[in-house]
Coordinates of C-alpha atoms in Angstrom, one line a residue:
Chain A
X1 CA -3.2 -13.9 -15.2
X2 CA -1.2 -17.1 -15.2
X3 CA -2.6 -19.3 -17.9
X4 CA -0.9 -22.6 -17.1
X5 CA -3.4 -24.5 -15.0
X6 CA -1.8 -28.0 -15.5
X7 CA 1.6 -26.9 -14.3
X8 CA 0.4 -24.9 -11.4
X9 CA 2.6 -26.7 -8.9
X10 CA 4.7 -24.9 -6.3
X11 CA 8.0 -26.0 -7.9
X12 CA 7.0 -24.7 -11.3
X13 CA 5.9 -21.4 -9.8
X14 CA 9.2 -21.1 -7.9
X15 CA 11.2 -21.9 -11.0
X16 CA 9.2 -19.3 -12.9
X17 CA 9.8 -16.8 -10.1
X18 CA 13.6 -17.5 -10.2
X19 CA 13.5 -17.1 -13.9
X20 CA 11.8 -13.8 -13.7
X21 CA 14.4 -12.7 -11.1
X22 CA 17.2 -13.7 -13.4
X23 CA 15.7 -11.8 -16.4
X24 CA 15.2 -8.8 -14.2
X25 CA 18.8 -9.0 -13.1
X26 CA 20.0 -9.0 -16.7
X27 CA 17.7 -6.0 -17.6
X28 CA 18.9 -4.2 -14.4
X29 CA 22.6 -4.7 -15.2
X30 CA 22.0 -3.6 -18.8
X31 CA 20.2 -0.5 -17.5
X32 CA 23.0 0.2 -14.9
X33 CA 25.7 -0.2 -17.6
X34 CA 24.1 2.1 -20.1
X35 CA 23.0 4.7 -17.6
X36 CA 26.6 5.2 -16.6
X37 CA 27.6 5.1 -20.3
X38 CA 25.4 8.2 -20.9
X39 CA 27.9 10.2 -18.8
X40 CA 28.7 13.4 -20.7
X41 CA 32.3 13.9 -21.4
X42 CA 35.1 11.5 -22.3
X43 CA 36.2 9.3 -19.4
X44 CA 39.8 9.3 -20.6
X45 CA 39.8 13.0 -20.8
X46 CA 38.4 13.4 -17.3
X47 CA 40.9 11.0 -15.9
X48 CA 43.9 12.7 -17.4
X49 CA 42.7 16.1 -16.4
X50 CA 45.4 18.7 -17.0
X51 CA 47.6 16.3 -18.8
X52 CA 45.0 15.5 -21.5
X53 CA 46.9 15.9 -24.8
X54 CA 45.1 14.3 -27.7
X55 CA 47.7 11.6 -28.0
X56 CA 47.5 10.7 -24.3
X57 CA 43.7 10.6 -24.5
X58 CA 43.8 8.3 -27.5
X59 CA 46.4 6.1 -25.8
X60 CA 44.4 5.8 -22.7
X61 CA 41.2 5.1 -24.6
X62 CA 43.0 2.3 -26.4
X63 CA 44.4 0.9 -23.1
X64 CA 41.0 1.0 -21.4
X65 CA 39.2 -0.6 -24.3
X66 CA 36.9 2.3 -24.8
X67 CA 37.2 2.1 -28.5
X68 CA 35.3 -1.2 -28.6
X69 CA 31.6 -1.1 -29.4
X70 CA 29.4 -0.5 -26.3
X71 CA 27.6 -3.9 -26.6
X72 CA 30.9 -5.7 -26.6
X73 CA 32.1 -3.9 -23.5
X74 CA 28.8 -4.7 -21.8
X75 CA 29.2 -8.4 -22.5
X76 CA 32.8 -8.5 -21.3
X77 CA 31.8 -6.5 -18.2
X78 CA 29.0 -9.0 -17.6
X79 CA 31.4 -11.9 -18.1
X80 CA 33.9 -10.3 -15.7
X81 CA 31.0 -9.8 -13.2
X82 CA 30.1 -13.5 -13.3
X83 CA 33.7 -14.6 -12.7
X84 CA 34.2 -12.1 -9.8
X85 CA 36.3 -9.7 -11.7
X86 CA 34.7 -6.3 -11.2
X87 CA 37.3 -4.2 -13.0
X88 CA 39.7 -1.5 -11.9
X89 CA 38.5 1.7 -10.1
X90 CA 39.2 4.8 -12.2
X91 CA 40.0 7.0 -9.3
X92 CA 42.6 5.1 -7.3
X93 CA 43.6 2.3 -9.7
X94 CA 42.8 -0.5 -7.3
X95 CA 40.8 -3.5 -8.2
X96 CA 37.1 -2.9 -7.4
X97 CA 36.9 -6.3 -5.7
X98 CA 39.5 -5.2 -3.2
X99 CA 37.8 -1.8 -2.5
X100 CA 34.4 -3.5 -2.0
X101 CA 35.4 -6.6 0.0
X102 CA 35.9 -5.2 3.5
X103 CA 33.1 -2.6 3.0
X104 CA 30.6 -5.2 2.0
X105 CA 31.3 -7.2 5.1
X106 CA 30.8 -4.2 7.4
X107 CA 27.6 -3.4 5.6
X108 CA 26.4 -6.9 6.0
X109 CA 27.3 -6.8 9.7
X110 CA 25.2 -3.7 10.1
X111 CA 22.3 -5.3 8.2
X112 CA 22.7 -8.5 10.3
X113 CA 22.7 -6.8 13.6
X114 CA 19.7 -4.8 12.6
X115 CA 17.8 -7.9 11.5
X116 CA 18.6 -9.7 14.8
X117 CA 17.4 -6.7 16.7
X118 CA 14.3 -5.9 14.6
X119 CA 12.6 -9.2 13.8
X120 CA 11.7 -10.3 17.4
X121 CA 10.5 -6.8 18.4
X122 CA 8.6 -6.2 15.2
X123 CA 6.9 -9.6 15.2
X124 CA 5.8 -9.4 18.9
X125 CA 4.5 -5.8 18.4
X126 CA 2.7 -6.7 15.2
X127 CA 1.1 -9.8 16.6
X128 CA 0.3 -8.1 19.8
X129 CA -1.4 -5.2 17.9
X130 CA -3.4 -7.7 15.9
X131 CA -4.5 -9.6 19.0
X132 CA -5.7 -6.4 20.7
X133 CA -7.2 -4.9 17.6
X134 CA -8.8 -1.6 18.2
X135 CA -7.4 -1.2 21.7
X136 CA -5.3 1.8 22.9
X137 CA -2.1 -0.3 22.4
X138 CA -3.1 -1.1 18.8
X139 CA -3.9 2.5 18.0
X140 CA -0.7 3.8 19.5
X141 CA 1.4 1.3 17.5
X142 CA -0.5 2.2 14.3
X143 CA 0.0 5.9 14.7
X144 CA 3.7 5.4 15.5
X145 CA 4.3 3.1 12.5
X146 CA 2.5 5.4 10.1
X147 CA 4.5 8.4 11.3
X148 CA 7.8 6.5 10.9
X149 CA 6.8 5.3 7.4
X150 CA 5.8 8.8 6.2
X151 CA 9.0 10.6 7.2
X152 CA 12.3 10.2 5.3
X153 CA 15.0 7.9 6.7
X154 CA 17.3 10.7 7.4
X155 CA 14.8 12.3 9.6
X156 CA 14.5 9.3 11.8
X157 CA 18.3 9.4 12.0
X158 CA 18.1 13.1 12.9
X159 CA 15.6 12.5 15.6
X160 CA 17.6 9.6 17.0
X161 CA 20.7 11.9 17.2
X162 CA 18.7 14.7 18.8
X163 CA 17.2 12.4 21.4
X164 CA 20.1 10.0 22.2
X165 CA 23.1 12.2 21.6
X166 CA 21.9 15.8 22.3
X167 CA 19.3 15.4 25.0
X168 CA 20.3 12.3 26.8
X169 CA 23.9 12.4 25.9
X170 CA 24.2 8.6 25.9
X171 CA 25.8 8.1 22.5
X172 CA 28.2 10.1 20.2
X173 CA 26.4 12.0 17.4
X174 CA 28.6 10.9 14.6
X175 CA 29.5 7.5 15.6
X176 CA 32.0 5.7 13.5
X177 CA 35.5 7.0 12.8
X178 CA 36.3 6.8 16.5
X179 CA 38.9 4.3 17.5
X180 CA 37.3 1.0 18.4
X181 CA 39.4 -0.4 21.3
X182 CA 36.8 -2.1 23.5
X183 CA 33.4 -3.8 23.4
X184 CA 31.5 -0.9 24.8
X185 CA 33.1 1.5 22.2
X186 CA 32.1 -0.9 19.4
X187 CA 28.5 -1.1 20.8
X188 CA 28.4 2.7 21.0
X189 CA 29.6 2.9 17.4
X190 CA 27.0 0.5 16.1
X191 CA 24.1 1.8 18.3
X192 CA 23.0 4.9 16.3
X193 CA 23.0 3.3 12.8
X194 CA 21.3 0.2 14.1
X195 CA 18.6 2.2 16.0
X196 CA 17.8 4.2 13.0
X197 CA 17.6 1.3 10.6
X198 CA 15.6 -0.7 13.1
X199 CA 13.0 2.0 13.3
X200 CA 12.6 2.2 9.5
X201 CA 12.5 -1.5 8.9
X202 CA 10.4 -2.5 11.9
X203 CA 7.7 0.1 11.1
X204 CA 7.0 -1.7 7.8
X205 CA 7.3 -5.1 9.4
X206 CA 4.9 -4.3 12.2
X207 CA 2.2 -3.1 9.8
X208 CA 2.5 -6.1 7.5
X209 CA 2.6 -8.6 10.3
X210 CA -0.5 -7.0 11.9
X211 CA -2.3 -7.1 8.5
X212 CA -1.3 -10.7 8.0
X213 CA -2.5 -11.9 11.4
X214 CA -5.8 -9.9 11.1
X215 CA -6.5 -11.5 7.8
X216 CA -6.2 -15.0 9.3
X217 CA -8.3 -13.9 12.3
X218 CA -11.1 -13.0 10.0
X219 CA -11.3 -16.5 8.5
X220 CA -14.3 -18.8 9.4
X221 CA -12.1 -21.5 11.1
X222 CA -10.8 -18.9 13.6
X223 CA -14.3 -17.7 14.2
X224 CA -15.3 -21.3 14.8
X225 CA -12.5 -21.7 17.4
X226 CA -13.9 -18.6 19.2
X227 CA -17.4 -20.0 19.1
X228 CA -16.2 -23.3 20.5
X229 CA -15.1 -21.3 23.5
X230 CA -11.4 -21.0 22.9
X231 CA -9.8 -18.0 24.7
X232 CA -8.7 -15.0 22.7
X233 CA -5.0 -15.8 23.1
X234 CA -5.5 -19.5 22.3
X235 CA -7.5 -18.5 19.3
X236 CA -4.7 -16.3 18.0
X237 CA -1.7 -18.4 19.0
X238 CA -3.0 -21.9 18.3
X239 CA -5.4 -21.4 15.4
X240 CA -4.5 -18.2 13.5
X241 CA -0.8 -17.9 13.9
X242 CA 0.3 -21.2 12.3
X243 CA -1.6 -20.2 9.2
X244 CA -0.3 -16.7 9.2
X245 CA 3.4 -17.9 9.4
X246 CA 3.8 -17.9 5.6
X247 CA 2.5 -14.3 5.1
X248 CA 4.5 -13.2 8.2
X249 CA 7.7 -14.6 6.8
X250 CA 6.8 -13.0 3.5
X251 CA 6.4 -9.7 5.3
X252 CA 9.7 -10.0 7.1
X253 CA 11.6 -10.6 3.9
X254 CA 9.8 -7.8 2.1
X255 CA 10.5 -5.3 4.9
X256 CA 14.1 -6.3 5.1
X257 CA 14.4 -5.2 1.4
X258 CA 13.8 -1.7 2.9
X259 CA 17.3 -2.1 4.4
X260 CA 18.7 -1.6 0.9
X261 CA 17.4 2.0 0.6
X262 CA 17.7 2.8 4.3
X263 CA 21.4 1.7 4.5
X264 CA 22.3 4.2 1.8
X265 CA 21.1 7.1 3.9
X266 CA 22.2 5.8 7.3
X267 CA 25.7 5.0 6.2
X268 CA 26.1 8.5 4.8
X269 CA 24.7 10.2 7.9
X270 CA 26.8 8.3 10.4
X271 CA 29.9 8.1 8.3
X272 CA 29.7 4.3 8.5
X273 CA 32.4 2.7 6.3
X274 CA 30.1 0.4 4.4
X275 CA 29.4 -0.3 0.7
X276 CA 26.6 2.3 0.5
X277 CA 29.0 5.1 1.7
X278 CA 31.5 3.8 -0.9
X279 CA 28.9 4.1 -3.6
X280 CA 27.8 7.6 -2.7
X281 CA 31.4 8.7 -2.6
X282 CA 31.9 7.0 -6.0
X283 CA 28.9 8.9 -7.4
X284 CA 30.5 12.2 -6.4
X285 CA 33.9 11.2 -7.9
X286 CA 32.2 9.6 -10.9
X287 CA 34.1 6.4 -10.5
X288 CA 32.1 4.3 -13.0
X289 CA 33.3 0.7 -12.4
X290 CA 32.8 1.2 -8.7
X291 CA 29.3 2.6 -9.2
X292 CA 28.3 -0.2 -11.5
X293 CA 29.6 -2.9 -9.2
X294 CA 27.9 -1.4 -6.1
X295 CA 24.6 -0.9 -8.0
X296 CA 24.6 -4.5 -9.1
X297 CA 25.4 -5.7 -5.6
X298 CA 22.5 -3.7 -4.2
X299 CA 20.1 -4.9 -6.9
X300 CA 21.1 -8.5 -6.3
X301 CA 20.4 -8.2 -2.6
X302 CA 17.1 -6.4 -3.2
X303 CA 16.0 -8.9 -5.8
X304 CA 17.0 -11.9 -3.8
X305 CA 15.0 -10.6 -0.8
X306 CA 11.9 -9.9 -2.9
X307 CA 12.2 -13.3 -4.7
X308 CA 12.8 -15.0 -1.3
X309 CA 9.6 -13.4 -0.1
X310 CA 7.7 -14.7 -3.1
X311 CA 9.0 -18.2 -2.8
X312 CA 8.0 -18.3 0.9
X313 CA 4.5 -17.1 -0.1
X314 CA 4.3 -19.8 -2.7
X315 CA 5.6 -22.6 -0.4
X316 CA 3.4 -21.6 2.5
X317 CA 0.2 -21.7 0.5
X318 CA -1.2 -25.2 1.2
X319 CA -3.7 -24.9 -1.6
X320 CA -0.7 -25.2 -4.0
X321 CA 0.8 -28.2 -2.4
X322 CA -1.4 -31.1 -3.5
X323 CA -2.1 -30.9 -7.2
Chain B
X1 CA -21.6 -4.3 6.0
X2 CA -23.3 -3.1 9.1
X3 CA -26.2 -0.7 9.3
X4 CA -24.1 2.2 10.5
X5 CA -21.8 2.2 7.4
X6 CA -24.9 1.8 5.2
X7 CA -26.6 4.9 6.6
X8 CA -23.3 6.8 6.3
X9 CA -23.1 5.9 2.7
X10 CA -26.7 6.8 1.7
X11 CA -26.8 10.4 0.5
X12 CA -29.0 12.8 2.3
X13 CA -29.5 16.5 1.5
X14 CA -27.2 17.5 4.3
X15 CA -24.6 14.8 3.6
X16 CA -24.0 14.1 -0.1
X17 CA -21.2 11.7 0.8
X18 CA -18.5 14.2 0.1
X19 CA -17.8 15.4 3.6
X20 CA -14.6 14.8 5.5
X21 CA -14.1 13.8 9.1
X22 CA -11.9 16.1 11.2
X23 CA -8.7 14.2 10.7
X24 CA -9.1 14.5 6.9
X25 CA -9.8 18.2 7.4
X26 CA -6.7 18.8 9.3
X27 CA -4.7 17.0 6.6
X28 CA -6.4 19.1 3.9
X29 CA -5.7 22.3 5.7
X30 CA -2.0 21.5 6.0
X31 CA -1.8 20.5 2.4
X32 CA -3.5 23.7 1.3
X33 CA -1.1 25.7 3.6
X34 CA 2.0 24.3 1.9
X35 CA 0.4 24.6 -1.5
X36 CA -0.2 28.3 -0.9
X37 CA 3.3 28.8 0.5
X38 CA 4.8 27.1 -2.5
X39 CA 2.7 29.4 -4.8
X40 CA 3.4 32.7 -3.1
X41 CA 6.7 31.8 -1.4
X42 CA 8.9 34.6 -2.8
X43 CA 6.4 37.3 -1.7
X44 CA 6.1 36.3 1.9
X45 CA 9.7 35.5 2.9
X46 CA 10.7 37.9 5.6
X47 CA 14.3 38.2 4.3
X48 CA 15.9 37.7 0.9
X49 CA 16.5 33.9 0.6
X50 CA 20.2 33.8 -0.2
X51 CA 21.2 36.8 2.0
X52 CA 23.3 36.5 5.1
X53 CA 21.3 38.4 7.7
X54 CA 22.9 37.5 10.9
X55 CA 26.5 37.2 12.0
X56 CA 25.6 34.4 14.3
X57 CA 25.3 31.0 12.7
X58 CA 22.9 28.4 13.9
X59 CA 21.1 31.1 15.8
X60 CA 18.2 30.1 18.0
X61 CA 14.6 31.0 17.4
X62 CA 14.0 34.7 18.2
X63 CA 11.6 37.6 17.5
X64 CA 13.7 38.7 14.6
X65 CA 14.3 35.2 13.1
X66 CA 11.3 33.1 13.9
X67 CA 13.0 29.8 13.0
X68 CA 16.6 30.8 13.8
X69 CA 19.4 31.1 11.3
X70 CA 21.3 28.5 9.3
X71 CA 25.0 27.6 9.0
X72 CA 25.8 30.8 7.2
X73 CA 23.5 33.0 9.2
X74 CA 20.7 33.1 6.7
X75 CA 17.0 33.2 7.8
X76 CA 15.6 29.7 8.0
X77 CA 12.0 30.7 7.7
X78 CA 12.6 32.3 4.3
X79 CA 14.6 29.2 3.2
X80 CA 11.9 26.8 4.3
X81 CA 9.3 28.9 2.4
X82 CA 11.3 28.8 -0.8
X83 CA 12.2 25.2 -0.3
X84 CA 8.4 24.4 -0.4
X85 CA 8.5 25.5 -4.0
X86 CA 11.1 22.9 -4.9
X87 CA 9.8 20.0 -2.8
X88 CA 6.1 20.5 -3.5
X89 CA 6.6 21.5 -7.1
X90 CA 9.1 18.8 -8.1
X91 CA 7.1 16.1 -6.4
X92 CA 3.9 17.3 -8.0
X93 CA 5.4 17.4 -11.4
X94 CA 6.9 13.9 -10.9
X95 CA 3.7 12.3 -9.6
X96 CA 1.6 13.9 -12.3
X97 CA 3.9 12.5 -15.0
X98 CA 4.2 9.1 -13.4
X99 CA 0.4 8.8 -12.9
X100 CA -0.6 10.1 -16.3
X101 CA 1.8 7.8 -18.0
X102 CA 1.0 4.8 -15.8
X103 CA -2.8 5.3 -16.0
X104 CA -2.8 5.7 -19.8
X105 CA -0.6 2.7 -20.3
X106 CA -2.5 0.7 -17.7
X107 CA -5.9 1.4 -19.4
X108 CA -4.5 0.6 -22.8
X109 CA -3.0 -2.6 -21.6
X110 CA -6.3 -3.6 -19.9
X111 CA -8.5 -2.8 -22.9
X112 CA -6.1 -4.2 -25.6
X113 CA -4.9 -7.2 -23.7
X114 CA -2.9 -9.9 -25.4
X115 CA 0.9 -9.8 -26.0
X116 CA 1.0 -6.0 -25.6
X117 CA -0.3 -6.4 -22.0
X118 CA 2.0 -9.3 -21.2
X119 CA 5.2 -7.7 -22.5
X120 CA 4.5 -4.3 -20.9
X121 CA 3.6 -5.8 -17.6
X122 CA 6.7 -8.0 -17.5
X123 CA 9.0 -5.1 -18.5
X124 CA 7.6 -2.8 -15.9
X125 CA 7.7 -5.5 -13.3
X126 CA 11.4 -6.0 -14.0
X127 CA 11.8 -2.2 -13.6
X128 CA 10.2 -2.5 -10.2
X129 CA 13.1 -4.8 -9.1
X130 CA 15.4 -1.7 -8.8
X131 CA 15.4 0.0 -5.4
X132 CA 14.2 3.5 -6.0
X133 CA 16.9 5.5 -4.2
X134 CA 19.5 3.4 -6.0
X135 CA 18.0 4.2 -9.4
X136 CA 18.1 7.9 -8.6
X137 CA 21.7 7.6 -7.5
X138 CA 22.8 5.9 -10.8
X139 CA 20.8 8.3 -13.0
X140 CA 22.2 11.3 -11.2
X141 CA 25.7 9.9 -11.4
X142 CA 25.2 9.4 -15.1
X143 CA 23.6 12.6 -16.4
X144 CA 24.1 15.0 -13.5
X145 CA 21.4 16.7 -11.4
X146 CA 19.1 19.3 -12.8
X147 CA 15.4 20.1 -12.3
X148 CA 14.2 18.3 -15.5
X149 CA 16.4 15.2 -14.8
X150 CA 15.0 15.0 -11.3
X151 CA 11.4 15.2 -12.4
X152 CA 11.9 12.6 -15.1
X153 CA 13.8 10.3 -12.7
X154 CA 11.1 10.6 -10.0
X155 CA 8.4 9.9 -12.7
X156 CA 10.3 6.9 -14.0
X157 CA 10.7 5.4 -10.5
X158 CA 6.9 5.5 -9.8
X159 CA 5.5 4.9 -13.2
X160 CA 5.5 1.0 -12.9
X161 CA 3.6 1.2 -9.7
X162 CA 1.0 3.5 -11.1
X163 CA 0.7 1.3 -14.2
X164 CA 0.2 -1.8 -12.1
X165 CA -2.5 -0.1 -9.9
X166 CA -4.4 1.4 -12.9
X167 CA -4.2 -1.8 -14.9
X168 CA -5.6 -3.9 -12.0
X169 CA -8.6 -1.4 -11.6
X170 CA -9.1 -1.2 -15.4
X171 CA -9.2 -4.9 -15.8
X172 CA -12.0 -5.1 -13.3
X173 CA -14.0 -2.4 -15.0
X174 CA -13.3 -3.9 -18.4
X175 CA -15.3 -7.0 -17.6
X176 CA -18.4 -5.1 -16.7
X177 CA -21.6 -5.2 -18.7
X178 CA -21.6 -1.6 -19.8
X179 CA -18.2 -2.0 -21.4
X180 CA -19.3 -5.2 -23.2
X181 CA -22.3 -3.3 -24.5
X182 CA -20.1 -0.4 -25.7
X183 CA -17.9 -2.9 -27.4
X184 CA -20.9 -4.6 -29.1
X185 CA -22.0 -1.1 -30.2
X186 CA -18.8 -1.0 -32.1
X187 CA -17.1 1.8 -30.1
X188 CA -13.4 2.4 -30.7
X189 CA -10.7 1.6 -28.2
X190 CA -10.1 5.3 -27.6
X191 CA -13.8 5.8 -26.7
X192 CA -13.8 2.7 -24.4
X193 CA -10.8 4.1 -22.6
X194 CA -11.9 7.7 -22.3
X195 CA -15.6 7.3 -21.7
X196 CA -16.1 4.0 -20.1
X197 CA -13.0 3.0 -18.2
X198 CA -11.4 6.3 -17.1
X199 CA -14.4 7.8 -15.2
X200 CA -14.8 4.6 -13.3
X201 CA -11.3 4.3 -12.0
X202 CA -10.7 8.0 -11.4
X203 CA -11.5 8.0 -7.7
X204 CA -9.1 5.3 -6.6
X205 CA -6.5 6.6 -9.0
X206 CA -6.6 10.0 -7.3
X207 CA -6.2 8.4 -3.9
X208 CA -3.2 6.4 -5.3
X209 CA -1.7 9.6 -6.7
X210 CA -1.7 11.1 -3.2
X211 CA 0.2 8.1 -1.7
X212 CA 2.7 8.1 -4.5
X213 CA 3.2 11.8 -3.9
X214 CA 4.3 11.0 -0.4
X215 CA 6.8 8.4 -1.7
X216 CA 8.1 10.9 -4.2
X217 CA 8.6 13.6 -1.6
X218 CA 10.6 11.0 0.5
X219 CA 12.8 9.9 -2.4
X220 CA 13.4 13.5 -3.5
X221 CA 14.3 14.5 0.0
X222 CA 16.6 11.5 0.3
X223 CA 18.4 12.4 -3.0
X224 CA 18.7 16.0 -1.9
X225 CA 20.0 14.9 1.4
X226 CA 22.7 12.9 -0.3
X227 CA 23.6 16.1 -2.2
X228 CA 22.3 14.7 -5.5
X229 CA 19.0 16.5 -5.7
X230 CA 18.3 20.2 -6.0
X231 CA 21.7 21.9 -6.3
X232 CA 23.0 24.9 -4.3
X233 CA 22.3 27.8 -4.0
X234 CA 18.8 26.6 -4.3
X235 CA 17.5 24.1 -1.8
X236 CA 14.5 22.0 -1.2
X237 CA 13.8 20.7 2.3
X238 CA 16.0 17.7 2.0
X239 CA 18.9 19.9 0.9
X240 CA 18.2 22.3 3.8
X241 CA 18.6 19.4 6.3
X242 CA 21.9 18.4 4.5
X243 CA 23.3 22.0 4.6
X244 CA 22.6 22.3 8.3
X245 CA 23.5 18.8 9.5
X246 CA 26.5 20.2 11.3
X247 CA 24.1 22.0 13.6
X248 CA 22.6 18.7 14.7
X249 CA 24.9 18.2 17.7
X250 CA 23.9 21.7 18.8
X251 CA 20.2 20.9 18.3
X252 CA 19.9 23.9 16.0
X253 CA 16.4 24.8 14.7
X254 CA 17.9 25.2 11.2
X255 CA 18.1 21.4 10.9
X256 CA 14.9 20.6 12.9
X257 CA 12.4 22.8 11.0
X258 CA 13.0 21.6 7.5
X259 CA 12.6 18.1 8.8
X260 CA 9.3 19.1 10.5
X261 CA 8.2 20.6 7.2
X262 CA 8.7 17.4 5.3
X263 CA 7.0 15.3 8.0
X264 CA 4.0 17.7 8.2
X265 CA 3.5 17.5 4.4
X266 CA 3.8 13.7 4.1
X267 CA 1.8 12.9 7.2
X268 CA -1.0 15.4 6.3
X269 CA -1.3 13.8 2.8
X270 CA -1.5 10.4 4.4
X271 CA -4.2 11.7 6.8
X272 CA -6.1 13.3 4.0
X273 CA -6.0 10.2 1.7
X274 CA -6.9 7.8 4.6
X275 CA -10.0 9.8 5.3
X276 CA -11.2 10.6 1.9
X277 CA -15.0 10.3 1.6
X278 CA -15.9 6.8 0.5
X279 CA -17.8 8.4 -2.4
X280 CA -14.5 9.3 -4.0
X281 CA -12.2 6.6 -2.8
X282 CA -14.2 3.5 -3.4
X283 CA -16.1 4.5 -6.4
X284 CA -15.4 1.4 -8.4
X285 CA -16.0 -1.1 -5.6

């Protein structure tokens, strides 16, 4: 598809990839802005509620700049976004930056803890399943991952609650909101959301890691290693794994992008005060500046993970290195 | 590959290559079960759907109420049966729209090629950069939730994927000799698409449709679970879980069975698609 054989170097490909990501981001922000513009009813009227006299509505419209053409408002919104000014929330008149700040950090904490927890487990399970391909262990792992993937995130959360909170009674069912006064209380507060997210993300990661390792195992040089008399574990660890690192890193980044969708559900279920919960609440109160900012933040993190995965895939392909 | 797979592929009078193994059959049975429930739902519910039939809320499973009662004391079995209509129906409508649109656009792009193909591919790729649940959230926030909006949103989310899949298949078929011959004969683009390309990508496209159906069921349930999908008093399975989430700490059947319903549908579709006869799935390979 790419018709640029002379400039087929990794750096050019990476630059191209980043360019595509940037264009995508502009299109996405455009879409987000105009989707929320479509809202039926006048924002000023909704805000004023009972006090909506025609004069008051007209005054508020003027003050909020709603009389400007949509494209002008889009551009000024974009400019504000780039300079870190996200506008003022409609509902409680606070700067969106202030509302988002702390929430974003607690969401990132959740994602970070999940990543730390998931990556080692998922990688060892995936590589293990690929090494023992066709064994009982492999089949059990496959069945488990497929079942986790084909049920909704909230159901994984439901099951986790039923098992850990109802049957075993180890953890509180609705975790956050309790006073955090000690380490153990904080651990208990984080445990349920992290467990749920880890299940969702690691299922994808295990499958993709397994596929990546199996693909390298099927190459002639690994077969050669086997024929030379290398043991099975040596064959996988010394010969196949170094060459599968690129695809595996790609798989990790791609599966982490599932965090973006998973976090929305998990924060809602467990009442976790993160940015996804903020956005879902903003959707129900129709607080447009807040929705727009949250949506852009989500899209940026999603896009950067996907782009990162692509860049790793390009960099780790030795065939693209010398040209 | 090996001799065994070859002999399995060769048609014999007893085995024309259309038979399923038992895992596929279980999947198919479950799919048919939910399809029938979705069709005849209103006539087989033991109690009226919206009616409070028991004073006890979150009642356990009993002779009278097979799956217990929900947070208002309504019969869960009846509500799950009616929920099948929304979940299966909406997802089916969404996936049909997405795949029809995606496949038609994909075939046109593959046959016409050139700038049309490039621009369309880039545009839809850009669209793929939006997380699906987030897109649903923004759209529902913007225009409100109703059945047509839900169907269109679900279709819009999965159209780029269907397009990409169909285009990749169609590009392969497009380079084959019989298409070149048809071109040389002077057939129109419409003829090429309908008579040469489409029949040859149909099998894989149907398999892909099944997988996309699963994803759509998941996103729809997720939206409903967030309270942005099917609106009360109606409820699909995701909304049923949401309504009864309070019963979670009691381990109430009202929250467990809608979840099981979703899982049984998605897993059975996966089982069915994974075990489709090679005759159908790999037709173009």
